[in-house]
mmCIF file of C-alpha atoms in Angstrom:
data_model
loop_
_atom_site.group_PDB
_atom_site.id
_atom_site.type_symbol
_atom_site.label_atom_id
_atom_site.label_comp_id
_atom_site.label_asym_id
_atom_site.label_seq_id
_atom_site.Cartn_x
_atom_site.Cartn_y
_atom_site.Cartn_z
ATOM 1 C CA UNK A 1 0.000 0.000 0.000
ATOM 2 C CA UNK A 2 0.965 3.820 -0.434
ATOM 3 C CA UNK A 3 -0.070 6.698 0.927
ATOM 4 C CA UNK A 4 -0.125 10.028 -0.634
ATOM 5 C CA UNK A 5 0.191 13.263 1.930
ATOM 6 C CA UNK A 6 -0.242 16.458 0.942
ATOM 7 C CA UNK A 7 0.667 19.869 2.589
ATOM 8 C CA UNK A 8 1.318 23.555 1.779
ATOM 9 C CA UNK A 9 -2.438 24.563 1.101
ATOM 10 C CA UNK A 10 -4.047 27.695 2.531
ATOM 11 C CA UNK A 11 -5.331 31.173 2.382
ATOM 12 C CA UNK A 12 -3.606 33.642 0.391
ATOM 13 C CA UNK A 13 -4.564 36.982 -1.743
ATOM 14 C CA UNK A 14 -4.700 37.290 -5.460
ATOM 15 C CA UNK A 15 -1.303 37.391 -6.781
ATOM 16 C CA UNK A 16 -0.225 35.597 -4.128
ATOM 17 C CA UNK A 17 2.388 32.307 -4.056
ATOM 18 C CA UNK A 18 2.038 29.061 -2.325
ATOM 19 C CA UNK A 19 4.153 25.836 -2.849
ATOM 20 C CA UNK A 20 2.440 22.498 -2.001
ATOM 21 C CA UNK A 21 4.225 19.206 -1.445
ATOM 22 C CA UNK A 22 2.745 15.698 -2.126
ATOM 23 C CA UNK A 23 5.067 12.983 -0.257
ATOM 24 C CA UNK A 24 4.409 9.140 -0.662
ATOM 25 C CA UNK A 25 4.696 6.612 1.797
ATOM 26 C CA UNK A 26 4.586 2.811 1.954
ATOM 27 C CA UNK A 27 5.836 0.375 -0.046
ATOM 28 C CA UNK A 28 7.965 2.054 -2.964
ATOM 29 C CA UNK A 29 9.821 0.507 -4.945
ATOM 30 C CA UNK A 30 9.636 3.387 -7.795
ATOM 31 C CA UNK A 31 7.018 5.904 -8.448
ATOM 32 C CA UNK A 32 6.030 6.742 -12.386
ATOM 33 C CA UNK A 33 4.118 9.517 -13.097
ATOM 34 C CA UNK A 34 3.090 11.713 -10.198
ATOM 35 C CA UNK A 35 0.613 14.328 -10.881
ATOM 36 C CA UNK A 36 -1.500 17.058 -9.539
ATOM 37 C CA UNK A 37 -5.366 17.754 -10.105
ATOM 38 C CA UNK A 38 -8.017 20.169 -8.446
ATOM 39 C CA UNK A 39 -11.510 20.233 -7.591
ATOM 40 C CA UNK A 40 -13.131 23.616 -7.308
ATOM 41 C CA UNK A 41 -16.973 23.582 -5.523
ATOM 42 C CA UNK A 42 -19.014 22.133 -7.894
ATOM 43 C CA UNK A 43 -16.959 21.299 -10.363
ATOM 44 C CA UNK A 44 -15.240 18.092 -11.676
ATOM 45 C CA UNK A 45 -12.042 17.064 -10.684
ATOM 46 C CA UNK A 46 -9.659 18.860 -13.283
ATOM 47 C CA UNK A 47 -6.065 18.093 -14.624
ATOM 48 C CA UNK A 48 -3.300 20.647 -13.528
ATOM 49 C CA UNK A 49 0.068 19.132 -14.185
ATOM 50 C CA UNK A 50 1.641 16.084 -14.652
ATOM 51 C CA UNK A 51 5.963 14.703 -13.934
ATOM 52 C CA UNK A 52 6.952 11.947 -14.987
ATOM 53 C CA UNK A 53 10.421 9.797 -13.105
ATOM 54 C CA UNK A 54 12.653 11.912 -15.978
ATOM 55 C CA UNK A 55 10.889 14.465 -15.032
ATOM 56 C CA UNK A 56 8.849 15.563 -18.470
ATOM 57 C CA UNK A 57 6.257 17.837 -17.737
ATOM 58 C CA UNK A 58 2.884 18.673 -18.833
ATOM 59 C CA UNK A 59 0.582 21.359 -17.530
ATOM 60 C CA UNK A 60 -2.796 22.642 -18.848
ATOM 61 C CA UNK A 61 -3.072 24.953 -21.080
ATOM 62 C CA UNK A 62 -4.276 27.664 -18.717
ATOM 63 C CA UNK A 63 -1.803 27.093 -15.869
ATOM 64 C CA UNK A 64 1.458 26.738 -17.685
ATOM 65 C CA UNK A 65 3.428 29.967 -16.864
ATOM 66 C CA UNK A 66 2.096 30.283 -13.952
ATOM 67 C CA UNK A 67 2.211 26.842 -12.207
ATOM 68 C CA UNK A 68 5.357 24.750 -11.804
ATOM 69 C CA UNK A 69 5.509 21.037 -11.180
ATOM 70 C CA UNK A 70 8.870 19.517 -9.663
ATOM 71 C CA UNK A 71 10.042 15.861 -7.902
ATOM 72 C CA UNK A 72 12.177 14.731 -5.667
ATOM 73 C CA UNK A 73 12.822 10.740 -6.505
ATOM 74 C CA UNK A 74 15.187 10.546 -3.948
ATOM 75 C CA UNK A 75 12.263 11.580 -0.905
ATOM 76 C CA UNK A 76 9.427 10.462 -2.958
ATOM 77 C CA UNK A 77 7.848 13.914 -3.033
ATOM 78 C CA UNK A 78 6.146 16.024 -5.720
ATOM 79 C CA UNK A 79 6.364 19.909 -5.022
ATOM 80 C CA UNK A 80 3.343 22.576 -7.068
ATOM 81 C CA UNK A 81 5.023 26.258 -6.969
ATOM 82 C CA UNK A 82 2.033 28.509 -7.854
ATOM 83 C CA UNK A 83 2.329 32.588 -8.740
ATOM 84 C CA UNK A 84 -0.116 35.138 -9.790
ATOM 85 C CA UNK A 85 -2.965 32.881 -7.847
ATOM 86 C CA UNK A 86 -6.166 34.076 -9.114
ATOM 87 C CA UNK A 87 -9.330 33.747 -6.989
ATOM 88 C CA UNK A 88 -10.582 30.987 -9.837
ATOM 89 C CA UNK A 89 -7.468 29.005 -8.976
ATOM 90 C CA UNK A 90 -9.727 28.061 -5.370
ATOM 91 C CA UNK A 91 -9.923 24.336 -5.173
ATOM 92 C CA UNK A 92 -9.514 21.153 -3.278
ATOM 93 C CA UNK A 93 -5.388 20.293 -4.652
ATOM 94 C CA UNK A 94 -5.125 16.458 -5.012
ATOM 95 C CA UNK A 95 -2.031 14.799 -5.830
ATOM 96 C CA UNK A 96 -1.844 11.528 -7.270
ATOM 97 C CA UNK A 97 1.171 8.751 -8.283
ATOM 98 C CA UNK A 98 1.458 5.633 -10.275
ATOM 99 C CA UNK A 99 3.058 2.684 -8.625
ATOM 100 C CA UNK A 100 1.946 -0.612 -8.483
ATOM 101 C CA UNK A 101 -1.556 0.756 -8.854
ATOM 102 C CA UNK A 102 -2.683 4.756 -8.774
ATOM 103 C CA UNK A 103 -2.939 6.618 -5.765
ATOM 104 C CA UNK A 104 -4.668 9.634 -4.817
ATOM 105 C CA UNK A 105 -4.003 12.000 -1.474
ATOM 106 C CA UNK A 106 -6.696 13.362 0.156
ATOM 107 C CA UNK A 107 -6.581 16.758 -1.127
ATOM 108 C CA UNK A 108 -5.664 19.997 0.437
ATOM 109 C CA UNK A 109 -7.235 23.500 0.508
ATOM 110 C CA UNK A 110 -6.100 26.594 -1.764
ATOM 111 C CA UNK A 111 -8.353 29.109 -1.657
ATOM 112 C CA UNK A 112 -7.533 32.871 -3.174
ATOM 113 C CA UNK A 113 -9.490 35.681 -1.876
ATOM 114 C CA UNK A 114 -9.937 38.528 -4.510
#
């Protein structure tokens, strides 16, 4: 089994910066692709950015320049640097990996006030 922690979420203004951090736990041998997603109120769950062990990135299209996905293989973390937050940006931030099977966290809180 794995577990999937994440940290860094919060409160911040519009144009504001936080960093979170996704760490896995358990039984690792190596992670694949680790990835971020959100979930704003009502919404669907939604892609944000994706690493894989090389560490080739994707993003979407709306968050690239702004967002910035990173890994550390050697802790088994995944870091999201976000600038310029908007107050749309407010969401539930979920990470998930790819090990044996795919894992999920269980989310942590951004929210931008305007």
């Amino acid at each position: 089994q794995v577990q999937l922690v994440e940290s860094g979420g919060g409160l911040v203004q519009a144009g504001g910066s936080l960093t979170l951090s996704c760490t896995a736990s358990g039984t690792i041998l190596s992670i694949n692709d680790m990835s971020w997603y959100r979930q704003a109120p009502g919404k669907q769950r939604e892609f944000v950015a994706l690493i894989s062990t090389d560490g080739f990135t994707m993003y979407a299209g709306s968050l690239k320049g702004r967002f910035t996905i990173s890994r550390d293989n050697a802790k088994n973390a995944m870091y999201l640097q976000m600038n310029s937050l908007k107050p749309e940006d407010t969401a539930v931030y979920y990470c998930k990996a790819v090990v044996d099977s795919t894992y999920w966290g269980q989310g942590t809180q951004v929210t931008v006030s305007s």
